mmCIF file of C-alpha atoms (C1' of nucleotides) in Angstrom:
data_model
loop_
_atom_site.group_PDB
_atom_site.id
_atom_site.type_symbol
_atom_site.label_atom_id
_atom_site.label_comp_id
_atom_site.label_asym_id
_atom_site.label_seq_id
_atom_site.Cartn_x
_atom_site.Cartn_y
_atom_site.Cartn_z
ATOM 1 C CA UNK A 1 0.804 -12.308 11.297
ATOM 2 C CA UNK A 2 2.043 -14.817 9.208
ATOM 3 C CA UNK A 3 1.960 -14.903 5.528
ATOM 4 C CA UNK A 4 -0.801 -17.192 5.033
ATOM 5 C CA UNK A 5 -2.512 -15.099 7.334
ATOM 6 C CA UNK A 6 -1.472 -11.712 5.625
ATOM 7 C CA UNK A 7 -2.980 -13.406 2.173
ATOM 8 C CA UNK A 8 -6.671 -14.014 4.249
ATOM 9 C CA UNK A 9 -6.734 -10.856 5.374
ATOM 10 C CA UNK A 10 -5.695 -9.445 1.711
ATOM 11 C CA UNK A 11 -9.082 -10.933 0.475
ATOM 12 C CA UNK A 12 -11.473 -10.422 3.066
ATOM 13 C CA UNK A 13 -10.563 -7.056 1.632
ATOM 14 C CA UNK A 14 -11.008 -8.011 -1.794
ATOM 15 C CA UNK A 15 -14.435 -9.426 -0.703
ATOM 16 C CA UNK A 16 -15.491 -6.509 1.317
ATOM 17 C CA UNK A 17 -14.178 -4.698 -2.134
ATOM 18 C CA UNK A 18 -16.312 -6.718 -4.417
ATOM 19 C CA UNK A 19 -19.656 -6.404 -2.283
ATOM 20 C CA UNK A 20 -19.817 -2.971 -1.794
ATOM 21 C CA UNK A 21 -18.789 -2.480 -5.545
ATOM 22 C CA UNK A 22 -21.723 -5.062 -6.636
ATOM 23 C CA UNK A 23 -24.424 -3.199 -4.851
ATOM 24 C CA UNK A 24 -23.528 -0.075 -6.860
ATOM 25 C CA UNK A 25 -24.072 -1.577 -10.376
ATOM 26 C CA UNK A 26 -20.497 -1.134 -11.090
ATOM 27 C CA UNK A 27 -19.018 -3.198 -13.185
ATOM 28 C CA UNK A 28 -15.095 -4.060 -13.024
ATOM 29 C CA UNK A 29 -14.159 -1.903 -15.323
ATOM 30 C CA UNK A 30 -16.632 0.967 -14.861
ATOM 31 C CA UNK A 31 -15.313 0.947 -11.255
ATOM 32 C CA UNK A 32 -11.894 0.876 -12.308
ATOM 33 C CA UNK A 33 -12.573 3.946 -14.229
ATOM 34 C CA UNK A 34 -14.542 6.011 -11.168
ATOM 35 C CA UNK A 35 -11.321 4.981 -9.055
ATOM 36 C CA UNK A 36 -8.843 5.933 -11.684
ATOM 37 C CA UNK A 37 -7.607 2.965 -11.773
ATOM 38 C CA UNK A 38 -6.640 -0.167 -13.751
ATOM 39 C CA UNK A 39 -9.267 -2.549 -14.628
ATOM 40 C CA UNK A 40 -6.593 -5.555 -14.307
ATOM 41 C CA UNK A 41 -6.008 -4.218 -11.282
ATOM 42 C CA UNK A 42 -9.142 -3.492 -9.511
ATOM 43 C CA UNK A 43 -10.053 -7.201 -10.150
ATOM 44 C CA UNK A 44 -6.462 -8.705 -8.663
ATOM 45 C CA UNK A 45 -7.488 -6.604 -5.423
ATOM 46 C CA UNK A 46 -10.784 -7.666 -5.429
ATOM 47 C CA UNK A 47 -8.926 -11.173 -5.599
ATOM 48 C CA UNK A 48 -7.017 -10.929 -2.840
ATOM 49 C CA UNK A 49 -3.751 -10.697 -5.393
ATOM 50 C CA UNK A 50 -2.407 -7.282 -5.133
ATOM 51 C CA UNK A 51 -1.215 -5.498 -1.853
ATOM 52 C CA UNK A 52 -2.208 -1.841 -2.582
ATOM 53 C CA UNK A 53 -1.017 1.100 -1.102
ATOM 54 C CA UNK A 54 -2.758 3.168 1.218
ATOM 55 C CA UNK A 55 -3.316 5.558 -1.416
ATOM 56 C CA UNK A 56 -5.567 3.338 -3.437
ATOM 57 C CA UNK A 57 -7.418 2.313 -0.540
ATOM 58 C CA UNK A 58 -8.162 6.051 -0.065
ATOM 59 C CA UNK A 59 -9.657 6.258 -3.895
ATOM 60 C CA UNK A 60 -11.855 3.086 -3.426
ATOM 61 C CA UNK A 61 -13.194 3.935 -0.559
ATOM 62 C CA UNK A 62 -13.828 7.133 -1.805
ATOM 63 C CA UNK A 63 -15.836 5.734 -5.498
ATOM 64 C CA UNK A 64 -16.997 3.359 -3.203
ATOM 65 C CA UNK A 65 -18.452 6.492 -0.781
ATOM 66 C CA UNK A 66 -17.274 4.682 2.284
ATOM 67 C CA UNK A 67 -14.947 5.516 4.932
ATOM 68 C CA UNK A 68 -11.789 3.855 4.615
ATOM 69 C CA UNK A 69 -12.462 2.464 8.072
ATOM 70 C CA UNK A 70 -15.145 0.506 7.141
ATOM 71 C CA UNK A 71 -13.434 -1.471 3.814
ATOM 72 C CA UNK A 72 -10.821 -2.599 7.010
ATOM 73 C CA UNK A 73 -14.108 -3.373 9.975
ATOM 74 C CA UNK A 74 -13.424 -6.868 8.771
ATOM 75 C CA UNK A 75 -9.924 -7.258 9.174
ATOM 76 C CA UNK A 76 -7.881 -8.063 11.837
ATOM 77 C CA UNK A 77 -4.146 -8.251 12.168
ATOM 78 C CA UNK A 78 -4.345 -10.630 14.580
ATOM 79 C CA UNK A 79 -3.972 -14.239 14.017
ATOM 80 C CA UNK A 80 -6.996 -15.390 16.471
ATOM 81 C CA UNK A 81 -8.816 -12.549 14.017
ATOM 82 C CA UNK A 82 -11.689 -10.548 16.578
ATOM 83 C CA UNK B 1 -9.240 13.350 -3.348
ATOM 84 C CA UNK B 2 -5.911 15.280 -5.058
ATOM 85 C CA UNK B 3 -2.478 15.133 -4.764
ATOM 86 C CA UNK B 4 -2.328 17.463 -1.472
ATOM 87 C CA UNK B 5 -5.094 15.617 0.432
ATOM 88 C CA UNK B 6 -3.599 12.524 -0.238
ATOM 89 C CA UNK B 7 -0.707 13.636 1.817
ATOM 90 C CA UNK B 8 -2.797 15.220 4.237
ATOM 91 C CA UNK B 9 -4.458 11.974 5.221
ATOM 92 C CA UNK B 10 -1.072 9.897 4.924
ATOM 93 C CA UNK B 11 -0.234 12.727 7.638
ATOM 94 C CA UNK B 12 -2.314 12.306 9.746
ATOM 95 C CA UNK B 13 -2.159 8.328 9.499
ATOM 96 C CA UNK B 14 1.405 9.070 10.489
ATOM 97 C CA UNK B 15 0.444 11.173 13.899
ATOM 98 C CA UNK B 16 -1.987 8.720 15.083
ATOM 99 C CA UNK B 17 0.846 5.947 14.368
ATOM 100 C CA UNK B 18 3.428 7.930 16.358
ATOM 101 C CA UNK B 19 0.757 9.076 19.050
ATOM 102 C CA UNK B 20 -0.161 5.262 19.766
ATOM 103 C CA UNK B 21 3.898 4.322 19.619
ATOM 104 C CA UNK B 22 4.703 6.792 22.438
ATOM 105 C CA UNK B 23 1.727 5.823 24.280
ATOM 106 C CA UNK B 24 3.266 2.295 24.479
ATOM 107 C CA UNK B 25 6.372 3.354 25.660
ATOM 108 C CA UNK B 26 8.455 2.494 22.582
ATOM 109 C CA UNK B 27 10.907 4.302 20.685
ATOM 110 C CA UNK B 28 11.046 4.525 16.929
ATOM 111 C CA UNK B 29 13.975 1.357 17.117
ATOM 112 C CA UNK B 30 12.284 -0.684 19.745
ATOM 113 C CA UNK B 31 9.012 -0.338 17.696
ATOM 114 C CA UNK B 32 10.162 -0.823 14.105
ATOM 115 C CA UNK B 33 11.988 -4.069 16.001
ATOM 116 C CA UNK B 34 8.748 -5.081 17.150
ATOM 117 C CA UNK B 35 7.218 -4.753 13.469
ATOM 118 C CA UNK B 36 10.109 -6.312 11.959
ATOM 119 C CA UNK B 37 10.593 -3.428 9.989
ATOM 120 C CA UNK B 38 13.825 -0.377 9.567
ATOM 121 C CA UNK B 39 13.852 2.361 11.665
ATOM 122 C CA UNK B 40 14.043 4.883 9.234
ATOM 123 C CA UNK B 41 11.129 3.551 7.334
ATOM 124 C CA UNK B 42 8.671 3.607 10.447
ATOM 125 C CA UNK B 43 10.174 7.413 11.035
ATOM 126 C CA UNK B 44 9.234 8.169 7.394
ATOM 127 C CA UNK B 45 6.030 6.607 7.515
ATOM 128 C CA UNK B 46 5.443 8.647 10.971
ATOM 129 C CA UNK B 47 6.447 11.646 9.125
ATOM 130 C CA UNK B 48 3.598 10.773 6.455
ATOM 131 C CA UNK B 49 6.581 10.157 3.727
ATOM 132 C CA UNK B 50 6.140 6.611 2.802
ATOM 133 C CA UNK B 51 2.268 5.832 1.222
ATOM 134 C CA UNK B 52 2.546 2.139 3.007
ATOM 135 C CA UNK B 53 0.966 -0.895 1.952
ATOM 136 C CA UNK B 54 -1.820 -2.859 3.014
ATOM 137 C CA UNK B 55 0.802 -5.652 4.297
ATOM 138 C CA UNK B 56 2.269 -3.013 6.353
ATOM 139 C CA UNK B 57 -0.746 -1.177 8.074
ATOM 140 C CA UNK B 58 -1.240 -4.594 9.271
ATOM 141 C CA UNK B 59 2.211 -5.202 10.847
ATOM 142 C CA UNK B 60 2.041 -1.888 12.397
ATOM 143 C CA UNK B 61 -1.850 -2.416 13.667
ATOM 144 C CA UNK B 62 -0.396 -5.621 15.213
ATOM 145 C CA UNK B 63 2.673 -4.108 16.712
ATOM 146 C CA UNK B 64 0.522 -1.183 18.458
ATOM 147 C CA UNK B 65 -1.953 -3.827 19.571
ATOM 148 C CA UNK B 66 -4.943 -2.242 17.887
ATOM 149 C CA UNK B 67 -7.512 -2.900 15.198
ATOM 150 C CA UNK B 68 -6.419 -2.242 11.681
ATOM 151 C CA UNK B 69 -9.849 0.207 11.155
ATOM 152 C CA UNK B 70 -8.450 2.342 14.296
ATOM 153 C CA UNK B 71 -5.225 3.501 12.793
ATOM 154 C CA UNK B 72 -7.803 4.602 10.099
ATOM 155 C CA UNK B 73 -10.479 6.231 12.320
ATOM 156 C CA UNK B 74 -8.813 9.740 11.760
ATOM 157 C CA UNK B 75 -8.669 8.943 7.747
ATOM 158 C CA UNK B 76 -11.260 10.286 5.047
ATOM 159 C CA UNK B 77 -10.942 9.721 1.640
ATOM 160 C CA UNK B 78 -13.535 13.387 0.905
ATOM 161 C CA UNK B 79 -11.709 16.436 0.918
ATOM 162 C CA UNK B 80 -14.507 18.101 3.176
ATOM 163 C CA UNK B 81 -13.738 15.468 5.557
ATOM 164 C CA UNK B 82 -16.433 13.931 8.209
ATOM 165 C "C1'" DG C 1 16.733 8.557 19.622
ATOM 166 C "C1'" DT C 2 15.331 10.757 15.316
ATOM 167 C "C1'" DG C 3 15.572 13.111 10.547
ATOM 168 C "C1'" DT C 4 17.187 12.901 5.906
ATOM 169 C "C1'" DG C 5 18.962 11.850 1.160
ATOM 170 C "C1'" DA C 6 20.469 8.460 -1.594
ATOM 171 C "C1'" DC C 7 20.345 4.147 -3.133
ATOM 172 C "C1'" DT C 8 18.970 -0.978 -4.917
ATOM 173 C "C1'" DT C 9 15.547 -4.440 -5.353
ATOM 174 C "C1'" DA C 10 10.855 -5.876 -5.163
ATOM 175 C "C1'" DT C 11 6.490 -5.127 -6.421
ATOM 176 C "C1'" DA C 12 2.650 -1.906 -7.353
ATOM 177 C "C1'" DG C 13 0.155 -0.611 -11.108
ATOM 178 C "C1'" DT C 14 -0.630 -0.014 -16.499
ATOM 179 C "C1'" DC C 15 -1.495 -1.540 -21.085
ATOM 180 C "C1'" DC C 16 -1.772 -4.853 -24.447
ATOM 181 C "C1'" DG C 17 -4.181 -8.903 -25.325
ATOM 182 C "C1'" DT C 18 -6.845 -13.868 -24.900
ATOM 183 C "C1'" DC C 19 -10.313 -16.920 -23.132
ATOM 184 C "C1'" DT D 1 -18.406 -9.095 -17.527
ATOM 185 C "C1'" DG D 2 -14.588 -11.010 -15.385
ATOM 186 C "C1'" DA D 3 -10.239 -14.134 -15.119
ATOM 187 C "C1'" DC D 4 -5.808 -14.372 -16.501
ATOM 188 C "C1'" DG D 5 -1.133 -13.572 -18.975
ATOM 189 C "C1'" DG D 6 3.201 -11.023 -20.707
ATOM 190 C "C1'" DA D 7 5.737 -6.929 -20.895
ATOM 191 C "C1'" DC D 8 6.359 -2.802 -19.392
ATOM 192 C "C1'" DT D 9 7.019 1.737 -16.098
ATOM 193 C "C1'" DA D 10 6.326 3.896 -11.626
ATOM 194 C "C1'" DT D 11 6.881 3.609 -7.026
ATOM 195 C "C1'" DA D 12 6.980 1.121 -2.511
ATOM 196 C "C1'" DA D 13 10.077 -1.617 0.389
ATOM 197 C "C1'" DG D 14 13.970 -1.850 2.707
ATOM 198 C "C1'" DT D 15 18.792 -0.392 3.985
ATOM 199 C "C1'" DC D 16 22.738 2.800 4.598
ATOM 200 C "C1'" DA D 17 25.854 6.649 6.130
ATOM 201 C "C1'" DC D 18 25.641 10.865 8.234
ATOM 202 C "C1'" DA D 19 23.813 14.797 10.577
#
DNA sequence: GTGTGACTTATAGTCCGTC
DNA sequence: TGACGGACTATAAGTCACA
């Protein structure tokens, strides 16, 4: 688990963020707003820019209506990934 | 998903970290060595006192040999729960 | 081998904008 | 609607001495 790695890893996230958030006609900001959340922010995660807490992973999975395991079924801490 | 749930689910995070740690035969040193991280901050974050990062749930996933969506399995982001 | 409080530094996260 | 920036405040990261 290098960095480089760390940083993929970050925005398959963001990706799996950005889907999920497209296919509920939310907007950026919109979704910001449902999460309670920036709207500069939201769209550095979706990015892959912004390490957030577990905490915020809890609220967008839960505006998302997801469970948090599923934002992370893509991600693997493992170099070789899965 | 208030304040007191939050903390909830970061507890529970917490037991199923601690759970798979002494399953693997490691003590909070050895296995804060093993995720290049302090002792005291793996015992907090076992205790459900430290809302860890992203970065972090990875290093820890890595350490315990498991998939990063395991340590969440336990996690819901809904008050009623699943 | 672990819990805890205190502490400093890094960064998470907000708010103001512009393009 | 979303990318990006600067300046700010809140809090996570990371370490310590001591119980």
């Amino acid at each position: 688990m290098d960095d480089h790695e760390f940083i993929t890893q970050l925005q398959k996230l963001g990706t799996t963020i950005r889907e999920l958030r497209s296919a509920r006609g939310f907007s950026q900001e919109s979704f910001a707003d449902a999460c309670g959340l920036d709207r500069t922010y939201v769209g550095g995660v979706e990015r892959g820019e912004r390490n957030l807490g577990f905490k915020n992973l809890l609220r967008i999975s839960e505006a998302l209506d997801v469970e948090p395991s599923e934002l992370l079924a893509d991600i693997s801490a493992k170099s070789g990934g899965k």
